[in-house]
Coordinates of C-alpha atoms in Angstrom, one line a residue:
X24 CA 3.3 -34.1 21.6
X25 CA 0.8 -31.5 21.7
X26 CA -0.8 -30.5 18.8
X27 CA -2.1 -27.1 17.7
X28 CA -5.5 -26.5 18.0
X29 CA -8.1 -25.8 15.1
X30 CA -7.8 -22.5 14.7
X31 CA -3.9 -22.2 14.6
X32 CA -4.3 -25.0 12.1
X33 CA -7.1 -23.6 10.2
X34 CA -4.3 -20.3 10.3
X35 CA -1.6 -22.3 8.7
X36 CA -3.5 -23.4 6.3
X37 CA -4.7 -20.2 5.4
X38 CA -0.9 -18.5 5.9
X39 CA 0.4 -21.3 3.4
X40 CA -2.6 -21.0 1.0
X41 CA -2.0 -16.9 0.7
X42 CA 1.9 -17.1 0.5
X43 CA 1.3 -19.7 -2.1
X44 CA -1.1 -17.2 -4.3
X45 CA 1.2 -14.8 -4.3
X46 CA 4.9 -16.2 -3.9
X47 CA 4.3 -18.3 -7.5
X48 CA 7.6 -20.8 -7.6
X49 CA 7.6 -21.0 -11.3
X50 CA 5.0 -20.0 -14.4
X51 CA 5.9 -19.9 -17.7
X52 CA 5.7 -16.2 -18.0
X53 CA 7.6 -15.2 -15.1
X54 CA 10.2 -18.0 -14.1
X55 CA 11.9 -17.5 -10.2
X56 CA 15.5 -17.6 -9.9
X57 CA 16.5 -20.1 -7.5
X58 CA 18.0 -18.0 -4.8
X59 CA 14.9 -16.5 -4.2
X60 CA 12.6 -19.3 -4.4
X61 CA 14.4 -21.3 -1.9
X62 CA 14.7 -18.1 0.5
X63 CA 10.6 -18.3 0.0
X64 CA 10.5 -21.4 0.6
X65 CA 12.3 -21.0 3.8
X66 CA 10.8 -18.3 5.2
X67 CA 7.6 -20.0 4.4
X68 CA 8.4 -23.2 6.4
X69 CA 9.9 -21.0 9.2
X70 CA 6.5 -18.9 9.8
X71 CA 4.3 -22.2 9.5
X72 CA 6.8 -23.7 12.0
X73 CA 6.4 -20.7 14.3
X74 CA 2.5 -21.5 14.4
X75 CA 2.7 -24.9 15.0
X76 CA 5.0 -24.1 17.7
X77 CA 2.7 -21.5 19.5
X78 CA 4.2 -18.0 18.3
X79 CA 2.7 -15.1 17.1
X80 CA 3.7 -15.4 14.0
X81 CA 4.7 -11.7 13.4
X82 CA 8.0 -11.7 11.1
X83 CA 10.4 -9.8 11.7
X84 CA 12.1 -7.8 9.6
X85 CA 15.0 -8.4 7.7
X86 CA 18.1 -6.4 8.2
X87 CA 20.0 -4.5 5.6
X88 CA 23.4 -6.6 5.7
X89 CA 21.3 -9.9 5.4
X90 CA 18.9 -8.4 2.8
X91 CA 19.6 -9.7 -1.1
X92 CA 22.1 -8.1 -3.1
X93 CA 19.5 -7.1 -6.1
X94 CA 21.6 -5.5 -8.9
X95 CA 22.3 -1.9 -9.8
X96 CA 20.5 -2.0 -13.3
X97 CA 17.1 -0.8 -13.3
X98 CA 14.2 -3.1 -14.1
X99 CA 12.7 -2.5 -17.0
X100 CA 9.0 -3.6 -15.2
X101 CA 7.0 0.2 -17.2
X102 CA 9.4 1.2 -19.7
X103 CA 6.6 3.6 -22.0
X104 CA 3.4 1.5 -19.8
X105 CA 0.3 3.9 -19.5
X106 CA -1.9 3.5 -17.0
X107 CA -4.5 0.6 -18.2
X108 CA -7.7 2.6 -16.5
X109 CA -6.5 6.7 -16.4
X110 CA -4.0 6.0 -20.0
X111 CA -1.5 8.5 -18.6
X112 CA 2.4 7.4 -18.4
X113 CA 3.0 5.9 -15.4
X114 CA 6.2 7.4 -14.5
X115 CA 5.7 11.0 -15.7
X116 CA 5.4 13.2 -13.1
X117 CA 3.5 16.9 -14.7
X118 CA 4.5 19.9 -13.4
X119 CA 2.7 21.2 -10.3
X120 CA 1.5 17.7 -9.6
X121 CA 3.3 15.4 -6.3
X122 CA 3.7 12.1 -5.2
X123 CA 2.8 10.1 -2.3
X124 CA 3.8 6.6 -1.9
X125 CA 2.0 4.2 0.9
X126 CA 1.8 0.3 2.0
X127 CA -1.2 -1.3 3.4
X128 CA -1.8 -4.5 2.5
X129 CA -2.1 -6.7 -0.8
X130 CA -0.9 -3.8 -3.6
X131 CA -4.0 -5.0 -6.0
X132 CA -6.7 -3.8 -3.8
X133 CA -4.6 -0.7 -2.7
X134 CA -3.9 0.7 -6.2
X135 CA -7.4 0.4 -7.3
X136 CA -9.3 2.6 -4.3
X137 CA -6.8 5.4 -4.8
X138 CA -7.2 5.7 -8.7
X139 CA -11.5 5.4 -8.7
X140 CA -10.9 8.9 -6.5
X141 CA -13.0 11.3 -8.3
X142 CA -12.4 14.4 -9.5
X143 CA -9.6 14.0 -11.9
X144 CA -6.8 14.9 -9.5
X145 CA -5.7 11.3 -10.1
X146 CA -2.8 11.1 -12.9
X147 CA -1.7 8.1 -12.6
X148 CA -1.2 5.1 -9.6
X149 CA 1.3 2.1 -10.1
X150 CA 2.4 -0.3 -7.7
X151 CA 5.9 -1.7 -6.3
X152 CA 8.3 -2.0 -3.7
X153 CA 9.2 0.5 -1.1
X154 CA 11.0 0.8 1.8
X155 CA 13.4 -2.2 1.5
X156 CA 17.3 -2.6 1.5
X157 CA 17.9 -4.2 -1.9
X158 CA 18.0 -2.4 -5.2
X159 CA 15.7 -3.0 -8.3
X160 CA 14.2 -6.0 -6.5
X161 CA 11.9 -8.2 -8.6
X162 CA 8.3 -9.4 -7.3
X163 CA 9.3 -12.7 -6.3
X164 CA 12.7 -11.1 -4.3
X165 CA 10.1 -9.0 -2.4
X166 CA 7.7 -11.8 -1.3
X167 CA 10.5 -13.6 0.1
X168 CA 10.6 -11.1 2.9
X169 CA 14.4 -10.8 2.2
X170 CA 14.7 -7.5 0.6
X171 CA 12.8 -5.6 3.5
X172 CA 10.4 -3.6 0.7
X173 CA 6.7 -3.8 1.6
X174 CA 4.0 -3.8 -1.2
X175 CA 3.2 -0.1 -2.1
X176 CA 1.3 2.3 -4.3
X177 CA 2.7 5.2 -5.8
X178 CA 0.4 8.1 -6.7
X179 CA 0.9 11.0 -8.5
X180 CA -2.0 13.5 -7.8
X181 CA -2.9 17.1 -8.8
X182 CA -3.0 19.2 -5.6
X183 CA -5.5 21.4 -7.4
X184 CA -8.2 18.8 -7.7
X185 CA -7.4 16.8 -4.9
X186 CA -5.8 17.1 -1.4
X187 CA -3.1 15.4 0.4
X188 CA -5.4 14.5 3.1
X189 CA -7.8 12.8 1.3
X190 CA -5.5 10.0 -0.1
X191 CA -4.4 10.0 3.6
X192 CA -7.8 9.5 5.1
X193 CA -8.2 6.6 1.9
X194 CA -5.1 4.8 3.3
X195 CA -6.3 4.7 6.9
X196 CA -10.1 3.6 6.5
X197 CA -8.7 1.1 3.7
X198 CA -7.1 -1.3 6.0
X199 CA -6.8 -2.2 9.8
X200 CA -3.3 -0.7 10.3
X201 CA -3.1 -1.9 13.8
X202 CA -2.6 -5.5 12.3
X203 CA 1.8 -5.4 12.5
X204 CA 3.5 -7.5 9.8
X205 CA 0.7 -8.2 7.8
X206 CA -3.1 -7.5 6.0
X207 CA -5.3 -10.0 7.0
X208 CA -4.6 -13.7 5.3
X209 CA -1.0 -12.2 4.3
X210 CA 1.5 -12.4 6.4
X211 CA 5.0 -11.1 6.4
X212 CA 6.9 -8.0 6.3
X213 CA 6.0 -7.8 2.8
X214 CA 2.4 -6.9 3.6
X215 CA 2.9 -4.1 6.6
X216 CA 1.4 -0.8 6.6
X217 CA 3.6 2.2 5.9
X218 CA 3.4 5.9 4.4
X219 CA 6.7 7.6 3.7
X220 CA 6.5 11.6 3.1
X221 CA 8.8 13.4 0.8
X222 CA 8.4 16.7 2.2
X223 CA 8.0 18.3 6.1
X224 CA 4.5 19.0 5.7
X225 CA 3.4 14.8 4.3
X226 CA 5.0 14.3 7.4
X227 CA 3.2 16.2 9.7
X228 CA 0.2 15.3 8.2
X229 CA 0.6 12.0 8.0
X230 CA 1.7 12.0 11.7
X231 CA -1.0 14.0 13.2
X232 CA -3.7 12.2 11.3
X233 CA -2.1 8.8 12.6
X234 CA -2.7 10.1 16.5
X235 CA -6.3 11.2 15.6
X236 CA -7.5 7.8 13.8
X237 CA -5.8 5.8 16.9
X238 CA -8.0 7.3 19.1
X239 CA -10.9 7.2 16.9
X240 CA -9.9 3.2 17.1
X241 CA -10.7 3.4 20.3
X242 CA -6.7 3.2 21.4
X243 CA -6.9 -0.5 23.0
X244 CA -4.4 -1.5 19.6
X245 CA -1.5 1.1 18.6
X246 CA -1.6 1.7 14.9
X247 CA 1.7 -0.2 13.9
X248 CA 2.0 2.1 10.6
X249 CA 5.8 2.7 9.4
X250 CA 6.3 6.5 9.3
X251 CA 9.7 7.8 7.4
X252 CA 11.2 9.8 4.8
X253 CA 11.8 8.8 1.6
X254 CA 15.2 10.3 2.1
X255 CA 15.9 7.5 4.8
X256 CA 15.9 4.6 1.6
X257 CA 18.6 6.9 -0.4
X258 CA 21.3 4.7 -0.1
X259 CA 19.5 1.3 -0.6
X260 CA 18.7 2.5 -4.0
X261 CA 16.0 4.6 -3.2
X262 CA 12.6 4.1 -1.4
X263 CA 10.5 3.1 -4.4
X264 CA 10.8 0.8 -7.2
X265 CA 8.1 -0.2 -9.9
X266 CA 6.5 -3.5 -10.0
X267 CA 5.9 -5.9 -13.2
X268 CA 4.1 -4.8 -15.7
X269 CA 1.5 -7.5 -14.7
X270 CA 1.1 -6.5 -11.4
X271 CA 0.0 -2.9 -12.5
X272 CA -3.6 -2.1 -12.4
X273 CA -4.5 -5.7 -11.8
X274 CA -7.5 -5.7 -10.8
X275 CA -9.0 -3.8 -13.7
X276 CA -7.5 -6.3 -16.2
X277 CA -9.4 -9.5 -17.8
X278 CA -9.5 -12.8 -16.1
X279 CA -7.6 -10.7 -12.9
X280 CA -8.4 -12.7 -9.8
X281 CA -10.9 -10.6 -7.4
X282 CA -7.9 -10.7 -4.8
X283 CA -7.9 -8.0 -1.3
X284 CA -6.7 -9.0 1.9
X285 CA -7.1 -5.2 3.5
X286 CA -9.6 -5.5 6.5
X287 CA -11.3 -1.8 6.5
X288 CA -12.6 -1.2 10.0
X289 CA -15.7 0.9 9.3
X290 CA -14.1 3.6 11.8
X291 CA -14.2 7.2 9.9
X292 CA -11.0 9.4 10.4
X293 CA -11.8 12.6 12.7
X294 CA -12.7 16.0 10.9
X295 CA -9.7 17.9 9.5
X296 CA -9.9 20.5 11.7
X297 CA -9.6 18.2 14.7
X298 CA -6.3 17.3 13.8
X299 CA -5.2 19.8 11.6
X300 CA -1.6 20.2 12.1
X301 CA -0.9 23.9 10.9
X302 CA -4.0 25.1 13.3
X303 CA -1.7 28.4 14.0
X304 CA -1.0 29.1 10.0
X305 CA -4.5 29.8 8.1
X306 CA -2.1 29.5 4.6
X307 CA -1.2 25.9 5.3
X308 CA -4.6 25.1 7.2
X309 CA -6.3 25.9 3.4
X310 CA -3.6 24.7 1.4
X311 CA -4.1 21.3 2.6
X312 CA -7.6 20.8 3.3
X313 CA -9.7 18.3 2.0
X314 CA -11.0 18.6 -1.4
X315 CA -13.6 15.8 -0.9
X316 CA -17.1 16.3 0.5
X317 CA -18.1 14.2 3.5
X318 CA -21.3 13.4 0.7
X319 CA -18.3 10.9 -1.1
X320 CA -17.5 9.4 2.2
X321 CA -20.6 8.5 3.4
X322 CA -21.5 7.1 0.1
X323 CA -18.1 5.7 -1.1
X324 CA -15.5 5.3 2.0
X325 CA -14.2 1.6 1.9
X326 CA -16.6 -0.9 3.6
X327 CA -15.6 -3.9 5.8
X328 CA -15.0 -7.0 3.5
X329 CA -12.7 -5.0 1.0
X330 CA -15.6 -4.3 -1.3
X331 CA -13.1 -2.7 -3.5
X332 CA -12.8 -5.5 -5.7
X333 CA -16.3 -5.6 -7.1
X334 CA -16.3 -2.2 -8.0
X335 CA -16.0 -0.7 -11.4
X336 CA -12.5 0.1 -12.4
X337 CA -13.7 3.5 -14.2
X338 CA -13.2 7.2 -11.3
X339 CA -16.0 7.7 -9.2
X340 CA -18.6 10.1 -10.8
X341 CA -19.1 13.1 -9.0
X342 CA -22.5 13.3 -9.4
X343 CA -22.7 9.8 -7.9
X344 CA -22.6 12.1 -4.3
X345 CA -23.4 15.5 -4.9

């Protein structure tokens, strides 16, 4: 028999070590139900398998008649929670304010970049599961990789304040979304990068900015970033549902664990007007330009190493960059 070399070992031990972090079997706050501990525990065994046989170990996803049944009551994970950092309900939306829900990576790390945006166009940001098959899944029915969700953020943002585009250019130069099923250490369709627009222009924003920042990458990788509607997950139950109560705003909570498996790539995302989109219309080109000086990027755009964690949890002071 041949066996693996270091580094694939060193990989399954670091594979085994994340999915055990954050697929808990049992705690005495938030007990697993068996079903989806021992589909866990299977997928688990089947991805460490794959290393030690040679593969790639890129799961694959799961498909929406295998997926778990979940349940047709709503979870009540937020019921009346306020945000722990901003204090604002978390699933209010206010008038003239819209949503934008994304994936890339570990949800802790992702949630807490997009609410330190300054400015106060920020209401609110809460994490969950989107894009998947199975209705009001729980955390532990997520991680398994059977429900087909990926770990998301949910923001609810004043257009006024701050621009579409600059939550887009957070979620690309806050992870490597080249990286498939998976954010660095995690692994598994739980963990892939994805931004799902609600409206025709998200989506062409969302698109054309993808296609810029590829190239910017330098184009030897394709970005492997899902791209769909929200209307697509309408009849799974709908694209997003709310995490635990526990998981929201981790990171700014005492005793959290300084946890981020994103893998910035220090590469900037082209100009707006590069890329723009609605070139040909000057109402849309101003509509949706970004609010944010290039002064808060070069101080403040994510670094390499996640640094995001050993920030402060308050916004971003403006006068930190102007």
């Amino acid at each position: 028999m041949k066996f693996p070399s270091r580094p694939v070992l060193l990989g399954v031990v670091a594979a085994a070590s994340s999915a055990a972090a954050f697929c808990p079997r049992t705690t005495s706050a938030h007990a697993v139900s068996s079903a989806a501990t021992s589909t866990t525990k299977r997928g688990m065994i089947a991805n460490i398998l794959d290393l030690l046989a040679g593969g790639g170990f890129d799961p694959e996803m799961v498909s929406p008649s295998e997926a778990l049944p979940g349940r047709t009551q709503k979870m009540p994970n937020i019921d009346g929670l306020r945000h722990y950092v901003l204090g604002n309900k978390l699933e209010e939306v206010p008038e003239g304010h819209k949503v934008a829900v994304f994936a890339n990576g570990c949800f802790w790390g992702s949630e807490k970049g997009i609410w330190r945006l300054p400015g106060d166009g920020i209401h609110s940001t809460a994490v969950g599961y989107c894009a998947g098959f199975t209705p009001n899944p729980t955390y532990e029915e997520a991680c398994s990789g059977r429900t087909g969700h990926t770990e998301g953020v949910r923001v609810v943002y004043d257009p006024d304040k701050i621009a579409f585009v600059d939550i887009l250019r957070w979620f690309w130069e806050a992870h490597d979304p080249c990286s498939g099923m998976g954010q660095g250490n995690d692994r598994g369709t739980q963990y892939r990068s994805g931004f799902y627009y609600f409206d025709d222009e998200q989506k062409a924003l969302i698109e054309a900015s993808k296609a810029a920042y590829e190239a910017k990458l330098g184009g030897e990788r394709p970005i492997t970033t899902e791209i769909a509607s929200a209307d697509d997950y309408e009849k799974y139950g709908g694209l997003w549902f709310f995490g635990e109560a526990y998981h929201q705003q981790y990171l700014a909570k005492p005793g959290a664990r300084p946890y981020c498996s994103a893998q910035p790539q220090g590469v900037s995302v082209p100009d707006f007007d590069e890329w723009n989109p609605f070139a040909g219309n000057a109402d849309l080109t101003e509509k949706h330009r970004p609010k944010l000086p290039e002064s808060f990027w070069a101080k403040h755009a994510p670094k390499r190493g996640c640094s995001v964690v050993s920030e402060p949890n308050e916004p971003i002071l403006e006068s930190s960059y102007l």
